[in-house]
mmCIF file of C-alpha atoms and ligand atoms in Angstrom:
data_model
loop_
_atom_site.group_PDB
_atom_site.id
_atom_site.type_symbol
_atom_site.label_atom_id
_atom_site.label_comp_id
_atom_site.label_asym_id
_atom_site.label_seq_id
_atom_site.Cartn_x
_atom_site.Cartn_y
_atom_site.Cartn_z
ATOM 1 C CA UNK A 1 -11.274 40.475 -105.637
ATOM 2 C CA UNK A 2 -11.251 36.698 -105.296
ATOM 3 C CA UNK A 3 -13.211 34.725 -102.739
ATOM 4 C CA UNK A 4 -11.285 34.904 -99.538
ATOM 5 C CA UNK A 5 -10.911 33.113 -96.293
ATOM 6 C CA UNK A 6 -13.308 34.911 -93.986
ATOM 7 C CA UNK A 7 -12.324 35.996 -90.508
ATOM 8 C CA UNK A 8 -14.572 35.321 -87.528
ATOM 9 C CA UNK A 9 -16.306 38.631 -87.696
ATOM 10 C CA UNK A 10 -16.986 38.317 -91.411
ATOM 11 C CA UNK A 11 -18.415 34.844 -90.894
ATOM 12 C CA UNK A 12 -20.710 36.180 -88.204
ATOM 13 C CA UNK A 13 -21.841 38.957 -90.521
ATOM 14 C CA UNK A 14 -22.659 36.417 -93.234
ATOM 15 C CA UNK A 15 -24.670 34.368 -90.712
ATOM 16 C CA UNK A 16 -26.607 37.435 -89.557
ATOM 17 C CA UNK A 17 -27.398 38.468 -93.128
ATOM 18 C CA UNK A 18 -28.429 34.884 -93.987
ATOM 19 C CA UNK A 19 -30.866 34.856 -91.073
ATOM 20 C CA UNK A 20 -32.138 38.435 -91.110
ATOM 21 C CA UNK A 21 -31.469 39.851 -94.575
ATOM 22 C CA UNK A 22 -32.282 42.222 -96.062
ATOM 23 C CA UNK A 23 -30.728 44.065 -93.172
ATOM 24 C CA UNK A 24 -29.008 47.443 -92.931
ATOM 25 C CA UNK A 25 -25.392 47.931 -91.927
ATOM 26 C CA UNK A 26 -26.643 49.755 -88.861
ATOM 27 C CA UNK A 27 -28.710 46.754 -87.760
ATOM 28 C CA UNK A 28 -25.837 44.337 -88.331
ATOM 29 C CA UNK A 29 -23.607 46.594 -86.243
ATOM 30 C CA UNK A 30 -26.182 46.603 -83.438
ATOM 31 C CA UNK A 31 -26.360 42.818 -83.360
ATOM 32 C CA UNK A 32 -22.577 42.621 -83.089
ATOM 33 C CA UNK A 33 -22.335 45.436 -80.604
ATOM 34 C CA UNK A 34 -20.010 47.346 -82.892
ATOM 35 C CA UNK A 35 -20.209 50.632 -84.720
ATOM 36 C CA UNK A 36 -21.224 50.877 -88.365
ATOM 37 C CA UNK A 37 -17.812 52.437 -89.119
ATOM 38 C CA UNK A 38 -15.978 49.419 -87.678
ATOM 39 C CA UNK A 39 -17.962 47.097 -89.905
ATOM 40 C CA UNK A 40 -17.546 49.100 -93.089
ATOM 41 C CA UNK A 41 -14.363 47.345 -94.341
ATOM 42 C CA UNK A 42 -15.812 43.881 -93.629
ATOM 43 C CA UNK A 43 -19.034 44.710 -95.459
ATOM 44 C CA UNK A 44 -17.043 46.066 -98.389
ATOM 45 C CA UNK A 45 -14.955 42.878 -98.583
ATOM 46 C CA UNK A 46 -17.997 40.603 -98.345
ATOM 47 C CA UNK A 47 -19.801 42.555 -101.048
ATOM 48 C CA UNK A 48 -16.816 42.703 -103.389
ATOM 49 C CA UNK A 49 -16.103 39.005 -102.931
ATOM 50 C CA UNK A 50 -19.719 38.236 -103.846
ATOM 51 C CA UNK A 51 -20.996 36.745 -100.563
ATOM 52 C CA UNK A 52 -23.351 39.665 -99.951
ATOM 53 C CA UNK A 53 -25.203 42.045 -102.174
ATOM 54 C CA UNK A 54 -26.213 45.559 -101.140
ATOM 55 C CA UNK A 55 -29.220 47.517 -102.378
ATOM 56 C CA UNK A 56 -29.656 51.183 -101.523
ATOM 57 C CA UNK A 57 -32.434 51.755 -98.986
ATOM 58 C CA UNK A 58 -32.986 47.981 -98.658
ATOM 59 C CA UNK A 59 -29.776 46.754 -97.105
ATOM 60 C CA UNK A 60 -27.583 43.706 -97.360
ATOM 61 C CA UNK A 61 -28.753 40.288 -98.427
ATOM 62 C CA UNK A 62 -27.069 36.945 -98.848
ATOM 63 C CA UNK A 63 -26.306 35.953 -102.457
ATOM 64 C CA UNK A 64 -26.466 32.266 -101.627
ATOM 65 C CA UNK A 65 -23.228 31.643 -103.465
ATOM 66 C CA UNK A 66 -20.720 29.273 -101.913
ATOM 67 C CA UNK A 67 -17.058 30.175 -102.011
ATOM 68 C CA UNK A 68 -16.519 27.349 -104.534
ATOM 69 C CA UNK A 69 -19.131 28.905 -106.831
ATOM 70 C CA UNK A 70 -17.562 32.334 -106.385
ATOM 71 C CA UNK A 71 -14.113 30.958 -107.186
ATOM 72 C CA UNK A 72 -15.442 29.273 -110.341
ATOM 73 C CA UNK A 73 -17.064 32.540 -111.412
ATOM 74 C CA UNK A 74 -13.824 34.435 -110.855
ATOM 75 C CA UNK A 75 -11.776 31.876 -112.793
ATOM 76 C CA UNK A 76 -14.198 32.122 -115.710
ATOM 77 C CA UNK A 77 -13.683 35.889 -115.747
ATOM 78 C CA UNK A 78 -9.882 35.825 -116.221
ATOM 79 C CA UNK A 79 -8.991 37.394 -119.542
ATOM 80 C CA UNK A 80 -6.100 36.608 -121.868
ATOM 81 C CA UNK A 81 -4.833 40.164 -121.329
ATOM 82 C CA UNK A 82 -4.277 39.417 -117.624
ATOM 83 C CA UNK A 83 -1.762 36.629 -118.329
ATOM 84 C CA UNK A 84 -0.314 36.930 -121.832
ATOM 85 C CA UNK A 85 3.441 36.841 -122.515
ATOM 86 C CA UNK A 86 5.385 38.599 -125.220
ATOM 87 C CA UNK A 87 5.401 36.734 -128.525
ATOM 88 C CA UNK A 88 8.669 35.381 -129.895
ATOM 89 C CA UNK A 89 8.692 35.543 -133.678
ATOM 90 C CA UNK A 90 10.953 34.603 -136.571
ATOM 91 C CA UNK A 91 10.767 35.835 -140.157
ATOM 92 C CA UNK A 92 9.456 33.689 -143.007
ATOM 93 C CA UNK A 93 12.919 33.940 -144.528
ATOM 94 C CA UNK A 94 14.495 32.208 -141.495
ATOM 95 C CA UNK A 95 15.973 28.729 -141.719
ATOM 96 C CA UNK A 96 15.277 25.831 -139.401
ATOM 97 C CA UNK A 97 18.734 26.387 -137.918
ATOM 98 C CA UNK A 98 17.876 30.055 -137.116
ATOM 99 C CA UNK A 99 14.598 28.980 -135.540
ATOM 100 C CA UNK A 100 16.296 26.385 -133.315
ATOM 101 C CA UNK A 101 18.772 29.056 -132.137
ATOM 102 C CA UNK A 102 15.920 31.486 -131.394
ATOM 103 C CA UNK A 103 13.987 28.840 -129.502
ATOM 104 C CA UNK A 104 17.018 28.185 -127.250
ATOM 105 C CA UNK A 105 18.017 31.820 -126.836
ATOM 106 C CA UNK A 106 14.503 33.003 -126.038
ATOM 107 C CA UNK A 107 13.764 29.942 -123.919
ATOM 108 C CA UNK A 108 10.321 29.281 -125.413
ATOM 109 C CA UNK A 109 8.623 26.182 -126.751
ATOM 110 C CA UNK A 110 6.692 27.738 -129.625
ATOM 111 C CA UNK A 111 7.734 30.318 -132.216
ATOM 112 C CA UNK A 112 5.441 32.329 -134.439
ATOM 113 C CA UNK A 113 6.487 32.987 -138.014
ATOM 114 C CA UNK A 114 5.673 36.381 -139.508
ATOM 115 C CA UNK A 115 5.774 37.603 -143.093
ATOM 116 C CA UNK A 116 7.423 40.744 -144.445
ATOM 117 C CA UNK A 117 4.435 42.808 -143.324
ATOM 118 C CA UNK A 118 4.937 41.426 -139.804
ATOM 119 C CA UNK A 119 1.650 39.471 -140.055
ATOM 120 C CA UNK A 120 1.153 35.919 -138.768
ATOM 121 C CA UNK A 121 2.203 33.294 -141.313
ATOM 122 C CA UNK A 122 2.912 30.167 -139.253
ATOM 123 C CA UNK A 123 3.707 28.372 -136.008
ATOM 124 C CA UNK A 124 6.757 26.284 -135.151
ATOM 125 C CA UNK A 125 6.707 23.882 -132.243
ATOM 126 C CA UNK A 126 9.609 21.983 -130.703
ATOM 127 C CA UNK A 127 8.606 18.805 -132.476
ATOM 128 C CA UNK A 128 8.307 20.555 -135.836
ATOM 129 C CA UNK A 129 11.969 21.528 -135.467
ATOM 130 C CA UNK A 130 13.021 18.132 -134.114
ATOM 131 C CA UNK A 131 11.303 16.399 -137.017
ATOM 132 C CA UNK A 132 13.130 18.616 -139.502
ATOM 133 C CA UNK A 133 16.421 17.789 -137.768
ATOM 134 C CA UNK A 134 16.023 14.040 -137.988
ATOM 135 C CA UNK A 135 17.339 13.526 -141.522
ATOM 136 C CA UNK A 136 20.795 14.389 -142.659
ATOM 137 C CA UNK A 137 19.766 17.673 -144.260
ATOM 138 C CA UNK A 138 21.637 20.901 -143.792
ATOM 139 C CA UNK A 139 19.392 22.795 -141.370
ATOM 140 C CA UNK A 140 20.766 26.078 -142.720
ATOM 141 C CA UNK A 141 19.224 25.332 -146.071
ATOM 142 C CA UNK A 142 15.694 24.408 -144.957
ATOM 143 C CA UNK A 143 13.353 27.402 -144.769
ATOM 144 C CA UNK A 144 10.917 27.403 -141.845
ATOM 145 C CA UNK A 145 8.075 27.899 -144.307
ATOM 146 C CA UNK A 146 8.416 24.258 -145.392
ATOM 147 C CA UNK A 147 7.895 22.801 -141.938
ATOM 148 C CA UNK A 148 5.684 25.315 -140.106
ATOM 149 C CA UNK A 149 1.963 24.915 -139.514
ATOM 150 C CA UNK A 150 0.600 27.689 -141.653
ATOM 151 C CA UNK A 151 -2.310 30.054 -141.868
ATOM 152 C CA UNK A 152 -5.271 29.606 -142.028
ATOM 153 C CA UNK A 153 -4.802 26.507 -139.861
ATOM 154 C CA UNK A 154 -3.566 28.399 -136.829
ATOM 155 C CA UNK A 155 -5.584 28.614 -133.655
ATOM 156 C CA UNK A 156 -5.485 32.183 -132.338
ATOM 157 C CA UNK A 157 -7.074 34.250 -129.593
ATOM 158 C CA UNK A 158 -7.469 37.937 -128.728
ATOM 159 C CA UNK A 159 -6.597 39.742 -125.525
ATOM 160 C CA UNK A 160 -10.262 40.063 -124.575
ATOM 161 C CA UNK A 161 -10.953 36.334 -124.804
ATOM 162 C CA UNK A 162 -11.431 34.386 -121.599
ATOM 163 C CA UNK A 163 -8.382 32.404 -120.509
ATOM 164 C CA UNK A 164 -10.518 29.338 -119.796
ATOM 165 C CA UNK A 165 -11.669 29.262 -123.449
ATOM 166 C CA UNK A 166 -8.043 29.357 -124.610
ATOM 167 C CA UNK A 167 -7.220 26.543 -122.164
ATOM 168 C CA UNK A 168 -10.008 24.481 -123.757
ATOM 169 C CA UNK A 169 -8.595 25.197 -127.223
ATOM 170 C CA UNK A 170 -5.137 24.015 -126.113
ATOM 171 C CA UNK A 171 -6.652 20.761 -124.930
ATOM 172 C CA UNK A 172 -8.969 20.251 -127.932
ATOM 173 C CA UNK A 173 -6.268 20.933 -130.502
ATOM 174 C CA UNK A 174 -3.472 19.272 -128.495
ATOM 175 C CA UNK A 175 -1.176 22.272 -128.792
ATOM 176 C CA UNK A 176 1.009 24.112 -126.289
ATOM 177 C CA UNK A 177 0.524 27.737 -127.297
ATOM 178 C CA UNK A 178 -1.678 30.145 -129.213
ATOM 179 C CA UNK A 179 -0.740 33.517 -130.615
ATOM 180 C CA UNK A 180 -2.686 36.488 -129.280
ATOM 181 C CA UNK A 181 -3.679 38.584 -132.285
ATOM 182 C CA UNK A 182 -4.976 42.099 -132.474
ATOM 183 C CA UNK A 183 -8.187 41.444 -134.314
ATOM 184 C CA UNK A 184 -9.775 38.187 -135.438
ATOM 185 C CA UNK A 185 -12.545 39.736 -137.492
ATOM 186 C CA UNK A 186 -10.473 39.489 -140.599
ATOM 187 C CA UNK A 187 -8.960 36.076 -141.058
ATOM 188 C CA UNK A 188 -5.842 37.219 -142.859
ATOM 189 C CA UNK A 189 -3.071 39.664 -142.020
ATOM 190 C CA UNK A 190 -3.259 39.031 -138.298
ATOM 191 C CA UNK A 191 -0.937 41.065 -136.125
ATOM 192 C CA UNK A 192 0.645 39.060 -133.294
ATOM 193 C CA UNK A 193 0.687 40.942 -129.999
ATOM 194 C CA UNK A 194 1.312 38.144 -127.492
ATOM 195 C CA UNK A 195 1.171 34.469 -126.670
ATOM 196 C CA UNK A 196 -0.638 32.237 -124.234
ATOM 197 C CA UNK A 197 0.999 28.960 -123.347
ATOM 198 C CA UNK A 198 0.341 26.183 -120.864
ATOM 199 C CA UNK A 199 2.744 28.031 -118.554
ATOM 200 C CA UNK A 200 0.550 31.145 -118.447
ATOM 201 C CA UNK A 201 -2.463 29.010 -117.612
ATOM 202 C CA UNK A 202 -0.546 27.166 -114.897
ATOM 203 C CA UNK A 203 0.422 30.552 -113.453
ATOM 204 C CA UNK A 204 -3.237 31.620 -113.333
ATOM 205 C CA UNK A 205 -4.107 28.375 -111.553
ATOM 206 C CA UNK A 206 -1.395 28.955 -108.954
ATOM 207 C CA UNK A 207 -2.481 32.575 -108.408
ATOM 208 C CA UNK A 208 -6.059 31.522 -107.805
ATOM 209 C CA UNK A 209 -5.198 28.613 -105.556
ATOM 210 C CA UNK A 210 -3.588 31.140 -103.217
ATOM 211 C CA UNK A 211 -7.080 32.378 -102.416
ATOM 212 C CA UNK A 212 -8.215 29.880 -99.862
ATOM 213 C CA UNK A 213 -11.686 28.453 -100.055
ATOM 214 C CA UNK A 214 -13.482 27.799 -96.850
HETATM 215 P P1 ADP B 1 5.069 19.917 -129.750
HETATM 216 O O1 ADP B 1 5.165 19.681 -131.211
HETATM 217 O O2 ADP B 1 6.361 20.370 -129.132
HETATM 218 O O3 ADP B 1 4.379 18.819 -129.016
HETATM 219 P P2 ADP B 1 2.602 21.461 -129.884
HETATM 220 O O4 ADP B 1 1.767 20.394 -129.242
HETATM 221 O O5 ADP B 1 2.367 22.880 -129.530
HETATM 222 O O6 ADP B 1 4.135 21.223 -129.588
HETATM 223 O O7 ADP B 1 2.471 21.334 -131.462
HETATM 224 C C1 ADP B 1 1.901 20.249 -132.143
HETATM 225 C C2 ADP B 1 1.668 20.633 -133.607
HETATM 226 O O8 ADP B 1 0.652 21.641 -133.676
HETATM 227 C C3 ADP B 1 2.892 21.205 -134.303
HETATM 228 O O9 ADP B 1 2.975 20.690 -135.610
HETATM 229 C C4 ADP B 1 2.637 22.714 -134.339
HETATM 230 O O10 ADP B 1 3.162 23.348 -135.502
HETATM 231 C C5 ADP B 1 1.139 22.799 -134.322
HETATM 232 N N1 ADP B 1 0.680 23.976 -133.566
HETATM 233 C C6 ADP B 1 1.208 24.504 -132.440
HETATM 234 N N2 ADP B 1 0.520 25.590 -132.034
HETATM 235 C C7 ADP B 1 -0.482 25.742 -132.929
HETATM 236 C C8 ADP B 1 -1.547 26.700 -133.060
HETATM 237 N N3 ADP B 1 -1.732 27.693 -132.188
HETATM 238 N N4 ADP B 1 -2.398 26.549 -134.104
HETATM 239 C C9 ADP B 1 -2.242 25.536 -134.980
HETATM 240 N N5 ADP B 1 -1.266 24.623 -134.924
HETATM 241 C C10 ADP B 1 -0.388 24.718 -133.903
#
């Protein structure tokens, strides 16, 4: 759960725990003139969101974390697997013309090129294809393998990587997308299982901004 906008009662609970913690749920309830059962959902929310911590037989105490700190922590925990899109691939045998058609039809900005074994061979960006289209060549006769950025120069990630680390890679390398591969331990024969683009990262930002900070 993300940091949330606290209601009045939750704010009062946080204040009580700040002043008197560690304090039991029963004691908090007494101070608010409510029953322990009534408070249970609020205490669960405050604990899950990270404002309070609970220790058995000790009670609740204040973590000291501001909602901005909690939000930062949550953002740093987002994984690639939470936001990845399906990869759009073309075969190594494709021509530049085929790749341009695929890019339009699939409405993506980056294509991944795979070899006969369906393993990652290259990346094609919009500008790679534009550049290839600038001369007077017949685009049906230029193989994508001539113009693609090829392995091992491709920046990749796995589904268990943190999204923020991929965002940093996009900025560092000045690229728009990275393929999500199954396993980066071996550096060859990578299987492409997804993609992360600037759009996925923008989506994560929008999702998290919906969770108001106090
Ligand atoms: P555009 O060319 O449309 O600005 P990018 O910024 O994504 O798009 O691509 C810039 C260059 O980097 C292109 O030549 C492209 O082939 C290459 N590239 C794109 N993605 C990657 C990647 N994940 N790893 C390595 N090179 C990449």
